[in-house]
Each structure stands twice: as structure tokens, then as C-alpha cells.
Short mmCIF file of C-alpha atoms in Angstrom, two decimals:
data_model
loop_
_atom_site.label_atom_id
_atom_site.label_comp_id
_atom_site.label_asym_id
_atom_site.label_seq_id
_atom_site.Cartn_x
_atom_site.Cartn_y
_atom_site.Cartn_z
CA MET U 3 -25.59 7.42 -26.03
CA ALA U 4 -22.27 8.85 -24.79
CA LEU U 5 -20.74 7.36 -21.82
CA LEU U 6 -17.80 9.73 -21.69
CA GLU U 7 -17.91 13.38 -22.95
CA ILE U 8 -14.77 15.21 -23.04
CA GLN U 9 -15.56 18.89 -23.33
CA ASN U 10 -13.04 21.53 -24.14
CA ILE U 11 -10.23 19.95 -22.07
CA THR U 12 -7.04 22.10 -21.86
CA ARG U 13 -3.95 21.23 -19.84
CA MET U 14 -0.94 23.43 -19.48
CA PHE U 15 2.34 22.25 -18.02
CA GLY U 16 3.96 25.49 -17.19
CA GLY U 17 4.14 27.15 -20.56
CA VAL U 18 3.65 24.01 -22.52
CA CYS U 19 0.15 23.41 -23.74
CA ALA U 20 -0.14 19.54 -23.62
CA LEU U 21 -3.82 19.55 -24.52
CA ASN U 22 -5.79 22.38 -26.21
CA GLY U 23 -9.49 22.53 -26.17
CA VAL U 24 -9.98 18.69 -26.74
CA ASN U 25 -13.58 17.73 -27.51
CA PHE U 26 -15.07 14.33 -28.24
CA SER U 27 -17.27 11.73 -26.76
CA VAL U 28 -16.97 8.00 -26.24
CA GLU U 29 -20.11 6.00 -26.94
CA GLN U 30 -21.53 3.44 -24.62
CA GLY U 31 -20.40 -0.19 -25.41
CA LYS U 32 -18.12 0.82 -28.27
CA ILE U 33 -14.37 0.45 -28.72
CA HIS U 34 -12.87 3.87 -29.18
CA GLY U 35 -9.27 4.42 -30.15
CA LEU U 36 -7.03 7.37 -29.49
CA ILE U 37 -4.07 7.71 -31.76
CA GLY U 38 -1.43 10.31 -32.56
CA PRO U 39 2.31 10.83 -32.90
CA ASN U 40 4.51 10.59 -29.77
CA GLY U 41 4.00 13.73 -27.59
CA ALA U 42 0.47 14.32 -28.87
CA GLY U 43 -0.92 14.33 -25.38
CA LYS U 44 -2.57 10.93 -25.43
CA THR U 45 -1.35 9.73 -22.09
CA THR U 46 -1.98 13.19 -20.51
CA LEU U 47 -5.60 12.88 -21.71
CA LEU U 48 -5.94 9.50 -20.18
CA ASN U 49 -4.33 10.72 -16.88
CA ILE U 50 -6.95 13.55 -16.81
CA LEU U 51 -9.86 11.15 -17.60
CA SER U 52 -8.87 8.81 -14.74
CA GLY U 53 -8.35 11.67 -12.23
CA MET U 54 -4.65 11.35 -11.95
CA THR U 55 -4.03 14.87 -13.26
CA PRO U 56 -6.53 17.68 -13.07
CA PRO U 57 -7.26 19.52 -16.32
CA THR U 58 -6.33 23.21 -16.50
CA SER U 59 -9.84 23.87 -17.88
CA GLY U 60 -12.74 22.00 -19.44
CA ASN U 61 -15.24 19.41 -18.24
CA ILE U 62 -15.44 15.63 -18.35
CA LEU U 63 -18.86 14.01 -18.12
CA PHE U 64 -18.88 10.42 -17.16
CA SER U 65 -22.46 8.96 -17.51
CA GLY U 66 -23.62 12.52 -17.13
CA LYS U 67 -21.70 13.26 -13.98
CA ASN U 68 -19.00 15.83 -13.99
CA ILE U 69 -15.80 14.17 -12.81
CA HIS U 70 -12.99 16.52 -13.78
CA MET U 71 -12.27 17.67 -10.24
CA LEU U 72 -12.66 14.24 -8.62
CA PRO U 73 -9.63 12.42 -7.20
CA ALA U 74 -8.60 9.16 -9.03
CA CYS U 75 -10.04 6.90 -6.46
CA ARG U 76 -13.54 8.53 -6.76
CA VAL U 77 -13.31 8.39 -10.54
CA ALA U 78 -12.45 4.65 -10.20
CA SER U 79 -15.48 4.06 -7.86
CA LEU U 80 -17.74 5.45 -10.57
CA GLY U 81 -16.81 2.58 -12.79
CA MET U 82 -13.65 3.49 -14.64
CA ALA U 83 -10.57 1.23 -14.68
CA ARG U 84 -7.36 1.87 -16.47
CA THR U 85 -3.94 0.27 -17.29
CA PHE U 86 -0.65 2.15 -17.51
CA GLN U 87 1.69 2.74 -20.44
CA ASN U 88 4.65 1.65 -18.23
CA ILE U 89 2.83 -1.27 -16.58
CA ARG U 90 2.19 -0.76 -12.86
CA LEU U 91 1.65 -4.08 -11.37
CA PHE U 92 2.16 -5.18 -7.69
CA PRO U 93 5.48 -6.97 -8.33
CA ALA U 94 5.86 -8.88 -5.10
CA MET U 95 2.24 -10.12 -5.34
CA THR U 96 1.32 -13.36 -7.29
CA CYS U 97 -0.95 -13.07 -10.32
CA ILE U 98 -4.06 -13.99 -8.42
CA GLU U 99 -3.14 -11.69 -5.62
CA ASN U 100 -2.85 -8.82 -8.06
CA VAL U 101 -6.40 -9.50 -9.26
CA ILE U 102 -7.70 -10.00 -5.76
CA ALA U 103 -6.25 -6.66 -4.79
CA GLY U 104 -7.98 -5.20 -7.92
CA GLN U 105 -11.42 -6.30 -6.47
CA HIS U 106 -11.17 -3.47 -3.97
CA LEU U 107 -14.31 -1.71 -5.18
CA ILE U 108 -16.50 -4.85 -5.37
CA ALA U 109 -15.13 -6.80 -2.36
CA SER U 110 -16.04 -5.53 1.13
CA ARG U 111 -13.97 -8.16 3.07
CA PRO U 112 -15.04 -6.60 6.48
CA LEU U 113 -12.77 -6.97 9.44
CA LEU U 114 -15.10 -7.90 12.25
CA PRO U 115 -16.30 -11.32 10.90
CA ARG U 116 -12.68 -12.26 10.39
CA LEU U 117 -11.65 -11.28 13.99
CA LEU U 118 -14.62 -13.51 15.18
CA GLN U 119 -13.50 -16.18 12.77
CA LEU U 120 -17.10 -16.38 11.17
CA PRO U 121 -17.30 -18.84 8.39
CA SER U 122 -18.94 -16.16 6.26
CA ALA U 123 -15.59 -14.43 5.95
CA TRP U 124 -13.81 -17.50 4.54
CA ARG U 125 -16.78 -18.30 2.24
CA GLN U 126 -16.57 -14.67 0.90
CA ASP U 127 -12.71 -15.08 0.45
CA HIS U 128 -13.34 -18.32 -1.46
CA GLU U 129 -15.91 -16.75 -3.72
CA TYR U 130 -13.67 -13.78 -4.58
CA GLU U 131 -10.76 -16.03 -5.22
CA GLU U 132 -12.84 -18.03 -7.65
CA ASP U 133 -13.96 -14.73 -9.27
CA ALA U 134 -10.24 -13.63 -9.55
CA MET U 135 -9.34 -17.06 -11.11
CA ALA U 136 -12.06 -16.51 -13.68
CA THR U 137 -10.77 -13.14 -14.46
CA LEU U 138 -7.28 -14.52 -14.87
CA SER U 139 -8.53 -17.08 -17.38
CA ARG U 140 -10.22 -14.36 -19.41
CA VAL U 141 -6.67 -13.01 -20.26
CA GLY U 142 -5.15 -16.53 -20.44
CA LEU U 143 -3.17 -16.42 -17.20
CA GLU U 144 -4.97 -19.16 -15.28
CA ASN U 145 -1.82 -21.29 -15.25
CA ARG U 146 0.31 -18.43 -13.90
CA ALA U 147 -1.91 -17.75 -10.93
CA GLN U 148 0.70 -18.49 -8.23
CA VAL U 149 3.55 -16.90 -10.08
CA ARG U 150 4.73 -13.58 -8.81
CA ALA U 151 4.07 -10.65 -11.16
CA GLN U 152 7.74 -9.67 -11.32
CA SER U 153 8.65 -13.08 -12.93
CA LEU U 154 6.15 -12.81 -15.72
CA SER U 155 7.07 -12.09 -19.37
CA TYR U 156 6.33 -8.63 -20.89
CA GLY U 157 3.20 -9.77 -22.58
CA GLU U 158 1.91 -11.55 -19.62
CA ARG U 159 2.38 -8.43 -17.48
CA ARG U 160 0.25 -6.45 -19.88
CA ARG U 161 -2.42 -9.06 -19.74
CA LEU U 162 -2.29 -9.25 -15.86
CA GLU U 163 -2.73 -5.52 -15.76
CA ILE U 164 -5.82 -5.81 -17.87
CA ALA U 165 -7.17 -8.56 -15.59
CA ARG U 166 -6.55 -6.48 -12.50
CA ALA U 167 -8.47 -3.59 -14.18
CA LEU U 168 -11.25 -5.95 -15.01
CA ALA U 169 -11.51 -7.27 -11.48
CA SER U 170 -13.63 -4.34 -10.35
CA ARG U 171 -16.15 -4.88 -13.17
CA PRO U 172 -15.70 -1.35 -14.71
CA ARG U 173 -18.16 0.19 -17.16
CA LEU U 174 -15.38 1.92 -18.80
CA LEU U 175 -11.91 0.45 -19.41
CA LEU U 176 -9.10 2.72 -20.33
CA LEU U 177 -6.08 0.91 -21.90
CA ASP U 178 -2.81 2.72 -22.44
CA GLU U 179 -1.03 0.92 -25.20
CA PRO U 180 -2.30 -2.56 -24.40
CA VAL U 181 -0.37 -4.33 -27.11
CA ALA U 182 2.88 -2.28 -27.09
CA GLY U 183 5.83 -4.61 -27.53
CA MET U 184 3.74 -7.79 -27.82
CA ARG U 185 4.26 -10.52 -30.30
CA HIS U 186 1.90 -11.01 -33.10
CA GLY U 187 -0.06 -13.91 -31.53
CA GLU U 188 -0.37 -12.01 -28.23
CA VAL U 189 -1.67 -9.02 -30.04
CA SER U 190 -4.53 -11.01 -31.60
CA GLN U 191 -5.39 -12.57 -28.13
CA VAL U 192 -5.68 -9.06 -26.66
CA ALA U 193 -7.75 -7.84 -29.59
CA GLU U 194 -10.13 -10.91 -29.18
CA LEU U 195 -10.39 -10.21 -25.42
CA VAL U 196 -11.33 -6.48 -25.97
CA ARG U 197 -13.83 -7.57 -28.67
CA ILE U 198 -15.47 -10.00 -26.21
CA LEU U 199 -15.51 -7.28 -23.45
CA ALA U 200 -17.22 -4.89 -25.81
CA GLY U 201 -19.70 -7.51 -26.83
CA GLU U 202 -20.63 -7.86 -23.16
CA GLY U 203 -21.46 -4.15 -23.03
CA MET U 204 -18.27 -2.73 -21.64
CA THR U 205 -16.96 0.47 -23.14
CA VAL U 206 -13.27 0.42 -24.06
CA PHE U 207 -11.18 3.52 -24.71
CA LEU U 208 -7.58 2.72 -25.85
CA ILE U 209 -4.51 4.43 -26.87
CA GLU U 210 -2.26 2.27 -29.24
CA HIS U 211 0.41 2.74 -31.89
CA ASN U 212 -0.15 -0.58 -33.51
CA MET U 213 -2.28 0.62 -36.44
CA SER U 214 -3.61 -2.74 -37.63
CA PHE U 215 -4.81 -3.44 -34.12
CA VAL U 216 -6.55 -0.05 -33.82
CA MET U 217 -8.00 -0.05 -37.25
CA ALA U 218 -9.35 -3.64 -36.99
CA LEU U 219 -10.78 -3.22 -33.45
CA CYS U 220 -12.12 0.35 -33.00
CA SER U 221 -15.40 1.58 -34.33
CA ARG U 222 -14.40 5.09 -33.74
CA ILE U 223 -11.00 6.75 -33.60
CA THR U 224 -9.83 10.17 -32.38
CA VAL U 225 -6.64 11.46 -33.83
CA LEU U 226 -4.63 13.89 -31.52
CA ASN U 227 -1.72 15.94 -32.63
CA PHE U 228 0.12 18.67 -30.69
CA GLY U 229 -2.61 18.63 -28.09
CA GLN U 230 -5.49 19.16 -30.51
CA VAL U 231 -8.00 16.86 -31.97
CA ILE U 232 -7.49 16.55 -35.80
CA THR U 233 -10.59 14.38 -36.31
CA THR U 234 -12.87 11.78 -34.77
CA GLY U 235 -14.58 9.23 -36.93
CA SER U 236 -14.65 5.65 -38.26
CA PRO U 237 -11.33 3.96 -39.05
CA ASP U 238 -12.06 4.48 -42.77
CA THR U 239 -12.65 8.13 -42.71
CA VAL U 240 -9.85 8.71 -40.25
CA SER U 241 -7.21 6.88 -42.34
CA ARG U 242 -8.16 8.92 -45.40
CA HIS U 243 -8.19 12.22 -43.60
CA PRO U 244 -5.56 14.42 -45.23
CA HIS U 245 -4.51 16.06 -41.94
CA VAL U 246 -4.01 12.66 -40.27
CA ILE U 247 -1.81 11.52 -43.16
CA GLU U 248 0.11 14.76 -42.88
CA ALA U 249 0.50 14.30 -39.09
CA TYR U 250 2.02 10.76 -39.54
CA LEU U 251 3.81 11.05 -42.81
CA GLY U 252 4.46 14.72 -43.19
CA VAL U 253 3.67 16.95 -46.15
CA ASP U 254 4.60 15.78 -49.61
CA LYS U 255 6.74 18.73 -50.80
CA SER U 256 7.23 17.48 -54.43
CA SER U 257 3.54 18.01 -55.20
CA MET O 857 13.50 -29.74 40.95
CA ASP O 858 9.97 -29.60 39.66
CA LEU O 859 9.09 -27.85 36.43
CA HIS O 860 7.41 -24.90 38.24
CA HIS O 861 10.63 -24.23 40.20
CA ILE O 862 12.84 -24.22 37.07
CA PHE O 863 10.41 -21.81 35.42
CA THR O 864 10.35 -19.53 38.42
CA GLN O 865 14.12 -19.41 38.62
CA PHE O 866 14.43 -18.91 34.88
CA TYR O 867 11.98 -16.08 35.11
CA ALA O 868 13.87 -14.51 38.10
CA VAL O 869 16.89 -14.30 35.99
CA TYR O 870 15.57 -13.53 32.61
CA GLY O 871 12.16 -12.02 33.53
CA SER O 872 13.11 -8.46 32.57
CA LEU O 873 14.67 -9.60 29.31
CA ILE O 874 11.46 -11.56 28.40
CA ASN O 875 9.38 -8.45 29.23
CA PHE O 876 11.56 -6.27 27.09
CA ILE O 877 11.25 -8.68 24.23
CA GLY O 878 7.51 -8.45 24.49
CA ILE O 879 7.39 -4.63 24.68
CA ASN O 880 9.98 -4.28 21.78
CA SER O 881 7.96 -6.76 19.71
CA LEU O 882 4.95 -4.66 20.14
CA LEU O 883 6.83 -1.54 19.09
CA ALA O 884 8.33 -3.38 16.16
CA ILE O 885 4.82 -4.38 15.05
CA SER O 886 3.61 -0.92 15.44
CA LEU O 887 6.09 0.25 12.79
CA TYR O 888 5.32 -2.92 10.77
CA VAL O 889 1.77 -1.81 10.27
CA THR O 890 2.86 1.54 8.84
CA LEU O 891 5.60 -0.10 6.70
CA SER O 892 2.87 -2.59 5.42
CA ALA O 893 1.13 0.38 3.79
CA GLY O 894 4.57 1.46 2.29
CA GLN O 895 5.05 4.29 4.66
CA LEU O 896 8.41 4.78 6.40
CA SER O 897 7.67 6.59 9.66
CA LEU O 898 10.31 7.32 12.28
CA GLY O 899 7.61 8.74 14.70
CA ASN O 900 6.55 5.45 16.29
CA ALA O 901 8.99 5.83 19.12
CA ALA O 902 7.44 9.24 19.83
CA PHE O 903 4.06 7.66 19.80
CA ALA O 904 5.32 5.13 22.42
CA GLY O 905 6.40 8.17 24.44
CA ILE O 906 3.06 9.82 24.16
CA GLY O 907 1.40 6.58 25.37
CA GLY O 908 3.90 6.18 28.24
CA TYR O 909 3.47 9.86 29.47
CA THR O 910 -0.35 9.73 29.05
CA ALA O 911 -0.62 6.52 31.02
CA GLY O 912 1.89 7.60 33.72
CA ILE O 913 0.37 10.93 34.31
CA LEU O 914 -3.12 9.40 34.54
CA THR O 915 -2.06 6.75 37.02
CA MET O 916 0.25 8.99 39.04
CA TYR O 917 -1.84 12.22 39.39
CA LEU O 918 -5.38 11.08 38.89
CA ASN O 919 -5.23 7.42 40.27
CA VAL O 920 -6.84 6.16 37.18
CA PRO O 921 -7.00 2.28 37.03
CA TYR O 922 -4.22 0.75 34.99
CA MET O 923 -6.41 -0.69 32.33
CA VAL O 924 -8.18 2.57 31.82
CA ALA O 925 -4.76 4.33 31.55
CA LEU O 926 -3.72 1.83 28.90
CA CYS O 927 -6.75 2.37 26.80
CA ALA O 928 -6.42 6.27 27.21
CA ALA O 929 -2.81 6.04 26.19
CA THR O 930 -3.64 3.94 23.06
CA LEU O 931 -6.43 6.39 22.12
CA MET O 932 -4.25 9.38 22.82
CA SER O 933 -1.57 8.17 20.46
CA GLY O 934 -4.07 7.41 17.93
CA ALA O 935 -5.63 10.78 18.05
CA VAL O 936 -2.31 12.53 17.65
CA ALA O 937 -1.54 10.26 14.71
CA VAL O 938 -4.78 11.26 13.06
CA VAL O 939 -4.03 14.94 13.39
CA LEU O 940 -0.45 14.48 12.28
CA GLY O 941 -1.13 11.92 9.56
CA PHE O 942 -3.36 13.93 7.24
CA PRO O 943 -0.81 16.56 6.52
CA VAL O 944 2.49 14.61 6.68
CA LEU O 945 1.28 11.56 4.71
CA ARG O 946 1.23 13.72 1.68
CA LEU O 947 4.93 13.30 1.66
CA ARG O 948 6.58 10.24 0.29
CA GLY O 949 9.44 8.08 1.21
CA VAL O 950 12.37 9.64 2.82
CA PHE O 951 10.54 13.02 3.18
CA LEU O 952 7.88 11.30 5.37
CA ALA O 953 10.62 9.83 7.44
CA ILE O 954 12.16 13.24 8.02
CA ALA O 955 8.86 14.81 8.93
CA THR O 956 8.02 12.20 11.39
CA LEU O 957 11.43 12.35 12.78
CA ALA O 958 10.86 15.99 13.33
CA PHE O 959 7.58 15.17 15.17
CA GLY O 960 9.54 12.81 17.43
CA GLU O 961 11.98 15.66 18.26
CA VAL O 962 8.98 17.93 19.03
CA VAL O 963 7.59 15.32 21.41
CA ARG O 964 10.94 14.92 23.12
CA ILE O 965 11.47 18.62 23.59
CA LEU O 966 7.97 19.10 24.96
CA ALA O 967 8.52 16.31 27.31
CA ILE O 968 11.73 18.02 28.50
CA ASN O 969 10.19 21.28 29.00
CA LEU O 970 6.74 20.58 30.38
CA GLN O 971 6.06 20.46 34.16
CA ILE O 972 3.61 17.66 34.06
CA THR O 973 6.04 15.21 32.23
CA GLY O 974 8.67 15.79 34.92
CA GLY O 975 11.16 17.51 32.70
CA ALA O 976 14.60 16.04 31.64
CA GLU O 977 14.64 13.70 34.73
CA GLY O 978 11.45 12.07 33.54
CA LEU O 979 8.24 11.07 35.28
CA THR O 980 8.61 8.83 38.27
CA PRO O 981 7.53 6.89 40.35
CA ILE O 982 4.93 5.30 37.91
CA PRO O 983 3.30 2.44 39.82
CA ASN O 984 4.59 -0.91 38.55
CA LYS O 985 1.46 -2.52 37.23
CA THR O 986 2.58 -4.27 34.05
CA GLN O 987 3.09 -8.12 34.30
CA ALA O 988 4.55 -10.41 31.70
CA TRP O 989 1.18 -12.14 31.06
CA MET O 990 -0.34 -8.71 30.18
CA ILE O 991 2.46 -7.84 27.74
CA PHE O 992 2.21 -11.21 26.01
CA THR O 993 -1.56 -11.17 25.98
CA ALA O 994 -1.37 -7.80 24.26
CA LEU O 995 1.27 -9.18 21.87
CA ALA O 996 -0.86 -12.23 21.05
CA LEU O 997 -4.00 -10.03 20.47
CA VAL O 998 -2.03 -7.57 18.28
CA GLY O 999 -0.42 -10.48 16.42
CA TYR O 1000 -3.84 -12.01 15.81
CA PHE O 1001 -5.18 -8.77 14.69
CA MET O 1002 -2.40 -8.30 12.19
CA ALA O 1003 -2.84 -11.87 10.85
CA VAL O 1004 -6.57 -11.27 10.29
CA LEU O 1005 -6.08 -7.72 8.92
CA ARG O 1006 -3.87 -9.02 6.16
CA ARG O 1007 -6.73 -10.62 4.23
CA SER O 1008 -9.28 -7.98 4.94
CA ARG O 1009 -10.19 -5.04 2.63
CA ILE O 1010 -7.82 -2.90 4.75
CA GLY O 1011 -4.93 -5.23 4.58
CA TRP O 1012 -5.26 -5.66 0.75
CA SER O 1013 -5.37 -1.87 0.52
CA PHE O 1014 -2.31 -1.43 2.59
CA ALA O 1015 -0.39 -4.06 0.45
CA SER O 1016 -1.63 -2.40 -2.78
CA ILE O 1017 -0.38 1.06 -1.64
CA ARG O 1018 2.95 -0.41 -0.50
CA GLU O 1019 3.48 -2.04 -4.09
CA ASP O 1020 2.37 0.90 -6.13
CA GLU O 1021 0.54 3.85 -4.77
CA THR O 1022 -0.42 5.28 -8.20
CA ALA O 1023 -1.88 1.87 -9.32
CA ALA O 1024 -3.71 1.67 -5.96
CA LYS O 1025 -5.30 4.99 -6.58
CA ALA O 1026 -6.44 3.93 -10.13
CA MET O 1027 -8.07 0.82 -8.57
CA GLY O 1028 -10.27 3.03 -6.44
CA ILE O 1029 -8.34 2.78 -3.13
CA ASN O 1030 -8.50 6.11 -1.19
CA THR O 1031 -4.86 6.17 -0.49
CA THR O 1032 -4.91 9.14 1.97
CA TRP O 1033 -7.52 7.42 4.12
CA TYR O 1034 -5.71 4.05 4.23
CA LYS O 1035 -2.24 5.58 4.83
CA THR O 1036 -3.74 7.66 7.75
CA LEU O 1037 -5.34 4.40 8.96
CA ALA O 1038 -2.08 2.42 8.87
CA PHE O 1039 -0.26 5.39 10.55
CA THR O 1040 -2.92 5.51 13.28
CA ILE O 1041 -3.20 1.80 13.95
CA GLY O 1042 0.73 1.80 14.24
CA ALA O 1043 0.61 4.75 16.57
CA MET O 1044 -2.06 3.13 18.83
CA ILE O 1045 0.01 -0.13 19.10
CA ALA O 1046 3.06 1.99 19.91
CA GLY O 1047 1.11 4.03 22.53
CA LEU O 1048 0.00 0.80 24.15
CA ALA O 1049 3.57 -0.53 24.27
CA GLY O 1050 4.75 2.81 25.62
CA ALA O 1051 2.12 2.78 28.40
CA MET O 1052 3.01 -0.73 29.39
CA SER O 1053 6.64 0.02 29.36
CA ALA O 1054 6.25 3.07 31.60
CA HIS O 1055 4.31 0.85 34.12
CA LEU O 1056 6.95 -1.81 33.90
CA ASN O 1057 10.05 0.46 34.49
CA TYR O 1058 8.53 2.87 37.18
CA ILE O 1059 9.90 5.67 35.03
CA ILE O 1060 9.69 7.30 31.65
CA THR O 1061 12.30 9.75 30.44
CA PRO O 1062 12.36 11.95 27.30
CA GLY O 1063 15.59 10.28 26.02
CA GLU O 1064 13.99 6.86 25.84
CA PHE O 1065 11.96 7.71 22.78
CA GLY O 1066 14.36 9.68 20.72
CA PHE O 1067 16.06 9.07 17.41
CA SER O 1068 17.98 5.98 18.30
CA ALA O 1069 14.80 4.28 19.53
CA ALA O 1070 13.00 5.15 16.32
CA VAL O 1071 15.79 3.66 14.25
CA GLN O 1072 15.97 0.63 16.53
CA LEU O 1073 12.39 -0.16 15.54
CA LEU O 1074 13.32 0.10 11.88
CA ILE O 1075 16.18 -2.21 12.49
CA TYR O 1076 13.88 -4.81 14.09
CA ASN O 1077 11.80 -4.76 11.00
CA ILE O 1078 14.64 -4.92 8.54
CA VAL O 1079 16.27 -7.86 10.49
CA GLY O 1080 13.04 -9.78 10.97
CA GLY O 1081 11.47 -8.94 7.64
CA THR O 1082 8.35 -7.04 6.80
CA ARG O 1083 6.50 -9.49 4.66
CA ILE O 1084 4.48 -10.90 7.52
CA TRP O 1085 3.64 -9.59 11.04
CA TYR O 1086 5.81 -11.98 12.99
CA GLY O 1087 8.94 -10.88 11.03
CA PRO O 1088 9.40 -7.85 13.33
CA VAL O 1089 8.72 -9.94 16.33
CA LEU O 1090 11.63 -12.20 15.40
CA GLY O 1091 13.83 -9.15 14.80
CA ALA O 1092 12.97 -7.63 17.98
CA ALA O 1093 13.47 -10.83 20.00
CA LEU O 1094 16.75 -11.60 18.50
CA LEU O 1095 18.15 -8.00 18.85
CA THR O 1096 16.81 -7.52 22.29
CA ALA O 1097 18.25 -10.92 23.55
CA LEU O 1098 21.53 -10.44 21.65
CA PRO O 1099 23.40 -8.51 24.43
CA GLU O 1100 22.43 -11.36 26.86
CA ILE O 1101 23.50 -14.01 24.44
CA LEU O 1102 26.73 -12.33 23.83
CA ARG O 1103 27.39 -11.81 27.48
CA GLY O 1104 26.75 -15.57 27.80
CA ILE O 1105 29.44 -16.42 25.32
CA GLY O 1106 31.85 -14.01 26.89
CA VAL O 1107 31.71 -10.83 24.61
CA SER O 1108 31.85 -7.89 26.95
CA ALA O 1109 29.80 -4.72 26.65
CA GLY O 1110 31.00 -1.87 24.55
CA PRO O 1111 32.35 -1.42 21.03
CA VAL O 1112 32.67 -5.10 20.37
CA ARG O 1113 29.03 -5.78 21.10
CA MET O 1114 27.95 -2.77 18.88
CA GLY O 1115 30.23 -4.32 16.20
CA VAL O 1116 28.54 -7.72 16.55
CA ASN O 1117 25.08 -5.94 16.21
CA GLY O 1118 26.21 -4.17 13.13
CA PHE O 1119 27.67 -7.33 11.60
CA ILE O 1120 24.37 -9.20 12.08
CA LEU O 1121 22.40 -6.34 10.53
CA LEU O 1122 24.80 -6.32 7.63
CA MET O 1123 24.69 -10.16 7.14
CA VAL O 1124 20.89 -10.04 7.16
CA ILE O 1125 20.73 -7.26 4.56
CA LEU O 1126 23.27 -9.12 2.35
CA PHE O 1127 21.94 -12.65 2.59
CA LEU O 1128 18.35 -12.35 3.75
CA PRO O 1129 17.06 -9.23 2.04
CA ASN O 1130 13.54 -10.27 3.13
CA GLY O 1131 14.68 -10.72 6.83
CA LEU O 1132 14.71 -13.71 9.12
CA VAL O 1133 11.26 -14.73 8.14
CA SER O 1134 12.47 -15.81 4.75
CA LEU O 1135 14.35 -18.62 6.51
CA PHE O 1136 10.87 -20.04 7.26
CA SER O 1137 9.28 -19.17 3.87
CA ARG O 1138 8.50 -21.95 1.59
CA ARG O 1139 8.22 -19.73 -1.48
CA LYS O 1140 11.50 -19.69 -3.26
CA ASP O 1141 12.06 -16.71 -5.42
#
């Protein structure tokens, strides 16, 4: 069953056509990769999916509901969470505060019981804090809970951003280059985490340039070039597809 | 001399200063609310003016009880903030500051030209109803509200928007709604402070709530620090008391005092970028 259906999405920036009639679907519970050379329109597509940028034309169905005209906060409330290519954490907050802030959609934290100092409010706070701690340990940052996000290393920031996205228990997780610039060991940690999340039934859609990461992890891959889908398929078929090889390596003129 | 006597004498000398500290603290918090959601508003002085005029007109012309007038002033400022907020909060950063500044000018010019506000000379005599305990009760309640708000869903949303508005949206936070809410809560507190101030001073004039007052509120926040609600209170208390302190140590009014004011602001920005509150903060980073 397709959780996300992208139908004929086109996006123009002035005269530039960033995406041209993009069609593919993301299956429920699968890890779906989006690859393509720089400037292919991958991040633009992710911004359209998450409601940050409206498409010029086309439809997006998220579990059967048309979301292409919804604002980002409504899309998120339907169960879609994302990370950003250029990491957008809350720098002055600690790690655990970042995750607690990320619980916005699942935590009501009403004001009135707090004003009246009802114990239920503090109990609730405590529960959400434990929940946030559990989310932090999923990405291996439980020892960094009280450290401010701005003092984290690059790889830790990427992981914290994933933790914050997980905090709202999304059905679909969009990751924009989750392992860019990470060391080898960190890459396999993130791969393991994504695999576990998919095993729990979460659908993951990710953009990544690290080919071994994408090939090993994704069950389906869509290749984008100059705003158009070249092909969608399993890692094997995609990596043998002549147009994909051409997009990445160029045409062999000697033959 | 018994303690009560000392207190009465102290209050006779410094009473008006203490009251001004309270009012200015409320005004500083009003801007703090908006800043805590990452929005730089220079309209809070104008909201105080709206509150002051609303309450003054109600008590002078309609003999409305003081408490009712305070509530009406608070609601009036809040209502104007909702109407103003939805369009102007689309602007970010300095553009929002300019738009709210323009709003402040509109309020000032209206106050000068309307009959009911008493024109350029101001509205007077407004019955003197505000007492110190009322100001500080209001300050305590507002402070408590801010302390509690911080850990509520609203407080977390404000903080998220302040830190990164785009990321906040992606997390499902309706940024337009929460920004308008911050703007409105701030305006309501400003309206309350303005109403109390009008009933303390017998008079309210259009000039009181102009550009310099708007900037003054921002300076309270910068000097005090905007990480926690009592930061602006510290800033307001210090800067309101400063002229008196300087008079006490023999610095006369005029350019020297302005210079000392500026010097303190500069020192705080250079050495305490998070404001006076960072002196009490245990977190070192």
C-alpha cells in the first residue's frame, strides 16, 4: 500500500523548472531513497512534500489525503516529520529540550493545571521527559541530554535532529542527507537506526549522496535528474539502469 | 524608630520610584513575551498607551470602577493586537519592528488629534486609583504566569519559534497562531501597565508612548536578559532606579547621566551578552 503518492508534481522558480512532472509513490513501512546529482531537485521535492513550498502543479496524497495545498504545520500534524539538509536545531536549548520541543504534536501540556499547580501537570512533564530521554537513547545521545545543541559535534547534531523528528511519533520520516559528512562508524549507526525504525513499521523517505548507505538500506530508490524522474526501482535495477549511469558518470564517448 | 515608621518614611521618599519600577517591569515583561517567541515588536509602548487611554476615558467620562477599567484596557489592547498581529506578523525581524513602530506612530497621532483623548495636552485629570500593592500584585501575577507558561505547550512553542521558525513549522507548530498569541499576551500586559500608569500619574499624554518609550522597553530586555522572565524586571529596575542612584552619588542630570546610561548598556552588551540574569545563571556556556 502506498503511504505517499506523488502525482505529476511540477515546480517552477521563475523560468527555472526545478521539478517537472514527478511521479512515484512511497510504500508503507519501506525505506525509500531519493538520489540524483546536485541540483536535480531533491530538496525542492522534500520541501514540497513537507508543505514548506507549494508545488506549481500536481498532487500529493498522504495516506489518501490530498496535502499539496496544506501549510507545513498541518502536514506535520498528519504524521510527517522531517530533518533538514543544513541542520535546523534549536541551538540554545539542550539536547533533551530539543526533543521535548519536538513533542509538540503529541504533548498537550495544558496551561490551566499548571497555573493551579495541579500535580497532574508535573506528572505529565515527567512522563514526557522520560519519553524524550528514551528517544535520545535511540540515537545514542542519552549521555548528552544536558548539553546544548550548539556544542554538539556535527554527527551528533544530525542524530539529534532525527531524535527531534522522532519525538512526535511520525508515520513518515523524511530525512534530507542524514549521513552527510559523518564518519564511517556514525553512518552505520544511523543505518542501523533507520532499519530498526522501518522494522517497527515507520516509513522512511531519505535523500542521500552516500551510495553504499542508500544501496544497502533502501528497498526502493527513485533517481531524479534535472527535475525529472529517471527511474524508480530496487537498488539493483536502479544501479544498472543506463540512464542512471549516464546521469552520474556521463556518456562514454569512445564507444 | 520602629520598623513601620522607617518603612513609611522610605516610601514617602522613594514611593514614586518604586511604583515606576513596578510599572516599567510590567512593560518590560510585555515585550519579553513577544521576544520569547522571537518577534521584535516596537509597538508595546503604543499598546500601553491604548490601555492608558481606554482606562482613563472609562473612569473619567463613564465613572466605570477602576478594576473594570483595568480589565477593559487589557482586553482593548489585546483586541487591537489580534487585529494588527495577523497581517504584520508575516514580517520577520527588523521589518516587523518597523511595522510595529509605524503602528505606534499611528496611535500617537490619533491620540494627538482625537477629542476624546484630550489632544496634545493629554487626558487629565484621571482619578488616582493605583496603589503600590496593586502594581506589585499585578507584577507578581504576571511573573507567575510567565514562569508557568514557559513549560506549557505555548511556552515550548514560543521558544521553538524563537530558535528556528522553519524547524518549528516542520514540527507541526502553527507559527502564525503562536506568534499572534505572543503578540497579544504582550499587548495585554502592556495595556494593563498603561492603565495602571494613567491612574497613578493623573494624566496620560501622547508623547509618553512614542518611539523613545518603545526603545526603552527593548533596552530593559537587553540589559536584563531575555532568557527568563525576571531578566526584563531586573533591567527595568536597574535602569529606572539608575537616575536616583546617580543623583545619590552626585552625578547631576543631563548629558553625563545619559552617558552613564549608555555606558552601562554598552558594558552589558560586551560582557553580559545574555543580560544581567546571566550573573545568576549556574549554566556556564
